Amino acid sequence: MKEIDASNSSITLSRRSFLIASAAGVAWLAIRERGKGRERGRP
């Protein structure tokens, strides 16, 4: 059971890091697009 728990924890960690990375990328793109809108004078 310990081996299964370890593998599950590693999978959750990798999946969690992937979700965090993807979320950060989406947030960065949103902020970047928002900044472009400000430069163009759009809300």
PDB file of N, CA and C in Angstrom:
ATOM      1  N   MET A   1       0.834  -1.209   0.000  1.00  0.00           N
ATOM      2  CA  MET A   1       0.000   0.000   0.000  1.00  0.00           C
ATOM      3  C   MET A   1       0.869   1.261   0.000  1.00  0.00           C
ATOM      4  N   LYS A   2       2.002   1.192   0.687  1.00  0.00           N
ATOM      5  CA  LYS A   2       2.859   2.376   0.733  1.00  0.00           C
ATOM      6  C   LYS A   2       3.335   2.759  -0.667  1.00  0.00           C
ATOM      7  N   GLU A   3       3.709   1.748  -1.468  1.00  0.00           N
ATOM      8  CA  GLU A   3       4.186   2.052  -2.820  1.00  0.00           C
ATOM      9  C   GLU A   3       3.081   2.723  -3.641  1.00  0.00           C
ATOM     10  N   ILE A   4       1.850   2.233  -3.493  1.00  0.00           N
ATOM     11  CA  ILE A   4       0.731   2.824  -4.237  1.00  0.00           C
ATOM     12  C   ILE A   4       0.507   4.268  -3.778  1.00  0.00           C
ATOM     13  N   ASP A   5       0.585   4.488  -2.468  1.00  0.00           N
ATOM     14  CA  ASP A   5       0.387   5.841  -1.960  1.00  0.00           C
ATOM     15  C   ASP A   5       1.470   6.773  -2.504  1.00  0.00           C
ATOM     16  N   ALA A   6       2.708   6.282  -2.548  1.00  0.00           N
ATOM     17  CA  ALA A   6       3.814   7.108  -3.028  1.00  0.00           C
ATOM     18  C   ALA A   6       3.594   7.465  -4.494  1.00  0.00           C
ATOM     19  N   SER A   7       3.183   6.477  -5.294  1.00  0.00           N
ATOM     20  CA  SER A   7       2.971   6.749  -6.717  1.00  0.00           C
ATOM     21  C   SER A   7       1.819   7.737  -6.893  1.00  0.00           C
ATOM     22  N   ASN A   8       0.781   7.576  -6.104  1.00  0.00           N
ATOM     23  CA  ASN A   8      -0.359   8.489  -6.214  1.00  0.00           C
ATOM     24  C   ASN A   8       0.049   9.908  -5.820  1.00  0.00           C
ATOM     25  N   SER A   9       0.857  10.023  -4.780  1.00  0.00           N
ATOM     26  CA  SER A   9       1.284  11.345  -4.338  1.00  0.00           C
ATOM     27  C   SER A   9       2.142  12.008  -5.415  1.00  0.00           C
ATOM     28  N   SER A  10       3.019  11.229  -6.058  1.00  0.00           N
ATOM     29  CA  SER A  10       3.870  11.799  -7.104  1.00  0.00           C
ATOM     30  C   SER A  10       3.015  12.240  -8.285  1.00  0.00           C
ATOM     31  N   ILE A  11       1.987  11.456  -8.616  1.00  0.00           N
ATOM     32  CA  ILE A  11       1.105  11.823  -9.731  1.00  0.00           C
ATOM     33  C   ILE A  11       0.347  13.107  -9.390  1.00  0.00           C
ATOM     34  N   THR A  12      -0.145  13.202  -8.168  1.00  0.00           N
ATOM     35  CA  THR A  12      -0.893  14.390  -7.775  1.00  0.00           C
ATOM     36  C   THR A  12       0.032  15.607  -7.763  1.00  0.00           C
ATOM     37  N   LEU A  13       1.280  15.418  -7.339  1.00  0.00           N
ATOM     38  CA  LEU A  13       2.223  16.537  -7.303  1.00  0.00           C
ATOM     39  C   LEU A  13       2.503  17.023  -8.716  1.00  0.00           C
ATOM     40  N   SER A  14       2.763  16.097  -9.642  1.00  0.00           N
ATOM     41  CA  SER A  14       3.052  16.497 -11.020  1.00  0.00           C
ATOM     42  C   SER A  14       1.820  17.146 -11.634  1.00  0.00           C
ATOM     43  N   ARG A  15       0.653  16.566 -11.360  1.00  0.00           N
ATOM     44  CA  ARG A  15      -0.590  17.129 -11.907  1.00  0.00           C
ATOM     45  C   ARG A  15      -0.844  18.507 -11.314  1.00  0.00           C
ATOM     46  N   ARG A  16      -0.555  18.651 -10.023  1.00  0.00           N
ATOM     47  CA  ARG A  16      -0.769  19.942  -9.363  1.00  0.00           C
ATOM     48  C   ARG A  16       0.181  20.990  -9.937  1.00  0.00           C
ATOM     49  N   SER A  17       1.446  20.610 -10.130  1.00  0.00           N
ATOM     50  CA  SER A  17       2.416  21.560 -10.683  1.00  0.00           C
ATOM     51  C   SER A  17       2.005  21.950 -12.095  1.00  0.00           C
ATOM     52  N   PHE A  18       1.483  20.979 -12.868  1.00  0.00           N
ATOM     53  CA  PHE A  18       1.044  21.270 -14.236  1.00  0.00           C
ATOM     54  C   PHE A  18      -0.127  22.249 -14.210  1.00  0.00           C
ATOM     55  N   LEU A  19      -1.062  22.027 -13.300  1.00  0.00           N
ATOM     56  CA  LEU A  19      -2.223  22.924 -13.203  1.00  0.00           C
ATOM     57  C   LEU A  19      -1.772  24.328 -12.804  1.00  0.00           C
ATOM     58  N   ILE A  20      -0.822  24.398 -11.874  1.00  0.00           N
ATOM     59  CA  ILE A  20      -0.325  25.708 -11.429  1.00  0.00           C
ATOM     60  C   ILE A  20       0.364  26.421 -12.590  1.00  0.00           C
ATOM     61  N   ALA A  21       1.172  25.666 -13.352  1.00  0.00           N
ATOM     62  CA  ALA A  21       1.882  26.262 -14.491  1.00  0.00           C
ATOM     63  C   ALA A  21       0.884  26.748 -15.536  1.00  0.00           C
ATOM     64  N   SER A  22      -0.116  25.937 -15.833  1.00  0.00           N
ATOM     65  CA  SER A  22      -1.109  26.321 -16.846  1.00  0.00           C
ATOM     66  C   SER A  22      -1.901  27.536 -16.363  1.00  0.00           C
ATOM     67  N   ALA A  23      -2.267  27.543 -15.091  1.00  0.00           N
ATOM     68  CA  ALA A  23      -3.022  28.671 -14.540  1.00  0.00           C
ATOM     69  C   ALA A  23      -2.184  29.947 -14.603  1.00  0.00           C
ATOM     70  N   ALA A  24      -0.897  29.826 -14.286  1.00  0.00           N
ATOM     71  CA  ALA A  24      -0.012  30.992 -14.332  1.00  0.00           C
ATOM     72  C   ALA A  24       0.098  31.501 -15.765  1.00  0.00           C
ATOM     73  N   GLY A  25       0.195  30.577 -16.721  1.00  0.00           N
ATOM     74  CA  GLY A  25       0.300  30.973 -18.131  1.00  0.00           C
ATOM     75  C   GLY A  25      -0.961  31.697 -18.575  1.00  0.00           C
ATOM     76  N   VAL A  26      -2.118  31.172 -18.198  1.00  0.00           N
ATOM     77  CA  VAL A  26      -3.384  31.805 -18.585  1.00  0.00           C
ATOM     78  C   VAL A  26      -3.497  33.188 -17.951  1.00  0.00           C
ATOM     79  N   ALA A  27      -3.131  33.283 -16.681  1.00  0.00           N
ATOM     80  CA  ALA A  27      -3.207  34.571 -15.993  1.00  0.00           C
ATOM     81  C   ALA A  27      -2.251  35.568 -16.640  1.00  0.00           C
ATOM     82  N   TRP A  28      -1.044  35.113 -17.015  1.00  0.00           N
ATOM     83  CA  TRP A  28      -0.065  35.996 -17.649  1.00  0.00           C
ATOM     84  C   TRP A  28      -0.595  36.501 -18.981  1.00  0.00           C
ATOM     85  N   LEU A  29      -1.189  35.585 -19.755  1.00  0.00           N
ATOM     86  CA  LEU A  29      -1.750  35.986 -21.051  1.00  0.00           C
ATOM     87  C   LEU A  29      -2.892  36.981 -20.850  1.00  0.00           C
ATOM     88  N   ALA A  30      -3.740  36.731 -19.845  1.00  0.00           N
ATOM     89  CA  ALA A  30      -4.868  37.633 -19.591  1.00  0.00           C
ATOM     90  C   ALA A  30      -4.353  39.024 -19.222  1.00  0.00           C
ATOM     91  N   ILE A  31      -3.348  39.083 -18.373  1.00  0.00           N
ATOM     92  CA  ILE A  31      -2.777  40.378 -17.967  1.00  0.00           C
ATOM     93  C   ILE A  31      -2.128  41.052 -19.169  1.00  0.00           C
ATOM     94  N   ARG A  32      -1.458  40.253 -20.005  1.00  0.00           N
ATOM     95  CA  ARG A  32      -0.802  40.815 -21.188  1.00  0.00           C
ATOM     96  C   ARG A  32      -1.843  41.403 -22.138  1.00  0.00           C
ATOM     97  N   GLU A  33      -2.918  40.647 -22.397  1.00  0.00           N
ATOM     98  CA  GLU A  33      -3.981  41.148 -23.278  1.00  0.00           C
ATOM     99  C   GLU A  33      -4.634  42.385 -22.662  1.00  0.00           C
ATOM    100  N   ARG A  34      -4.814  42.368 -21.334  1.00  0.00           N
ATOM    101  CA  ARG A  34      -5.418  43.510 -20.646  1.00  0.00           C
ATOM    102  C   ARG A  34      -4.527  44.741 -20.816  1.00  0.00           C
ATOM    103  N   GLY A  35      -3.209  44.531 -20.737  1.00  0.00           N
ATOM    104  CA  GLY A  35      -2.276  45.635 -20.913  1.00  0.00           C
ATOM    105  C   GLY A  35      -2.360  46.184 -22.331  1.00  0.00           C
ATOM    106  N   LYS A  36      -2.485  45.304 -23.325  1.00  0.00           N
ATOM    107  CA  LYS A  36      -2.612  45.755 -24.716  1.00  0.00           C
ATOM    108  C   LYS A  36      -3.880  46.586 -24.871  1.00  0.00           C
ATOM    109  N   GLY A  37      -4.976  46.144 -24.231  1.00  0.00           N
ATOM    110  CA  GLY A  37      -6.233  46.885 -24.319  1.00  0.00           C
ATOM    111  C   GLY A  37      -6.066  48.283 -23.739  1.00  0.00           C
ATOM    112  N   ARG A  38      -5.325  48.414 -22.651  1.00  0.00           N
ATOM    113  CA  ARG A  38      -5.111  49.728 -22.045  1.00  0.00           C
ATOM    114  C   ARG A  38      -4.330  50.623 -23.003  1.00  0.00           C
ATOM    115  N   GLU A  39      -3.315  50.056 -23.667  1.00  0.00           N
ATOM    116  CA  GLU A  39      -2.506  50.851 -24.589  1.00  0.00           C
ATOM    117  C   GLU A  39      -3.360  51.349 -25.755  1.00  0.00           C
ATOM    118  N   ARG A  40      -4.299  50.517 -26.198  1.00  0.00           N
ATOM    119  CA  ARG A  40      -5.150  50.897 -27.324  1.00  0.00           C
ATOM    120  C   ARG A  40      -6.304  51.810 -26.884  1.00  0.00           C
ATOM    121  N   GLY A  41      -6.451  52.013 -25.576  1.00  0.00           N
ATOM    122  CA  GLY A  41      -7.518  52.865 -25.085  1.00  0.00           C
ATOM    123  C   GLY A  41      -8.816  52.111 -24.892  1.00  0.00           C
ATOM    124  N   ARG A  42      -8.758  50.780 -24.957  1.00  0.00           N
ATOM    125  CA  ARG A  42      -9.981  49.995 -24.761  1.00  0.00           C
ATOM    126  C   ARG A  42     -10.084  49.567 -23.298  1.00  0.00           C
ATOM    127  N   PRO A  43     -11.282  49.445 -22.763  1.00  0.00           N
ATOM    128  CA  PRO A  43     -11.466  49.049 -21.357  1.00  0.00           C
ATOM    129  C   PRO A  43     -11.051  47.607 -21.134  1.00  0.00           C
TER     130      PRO A  43
END
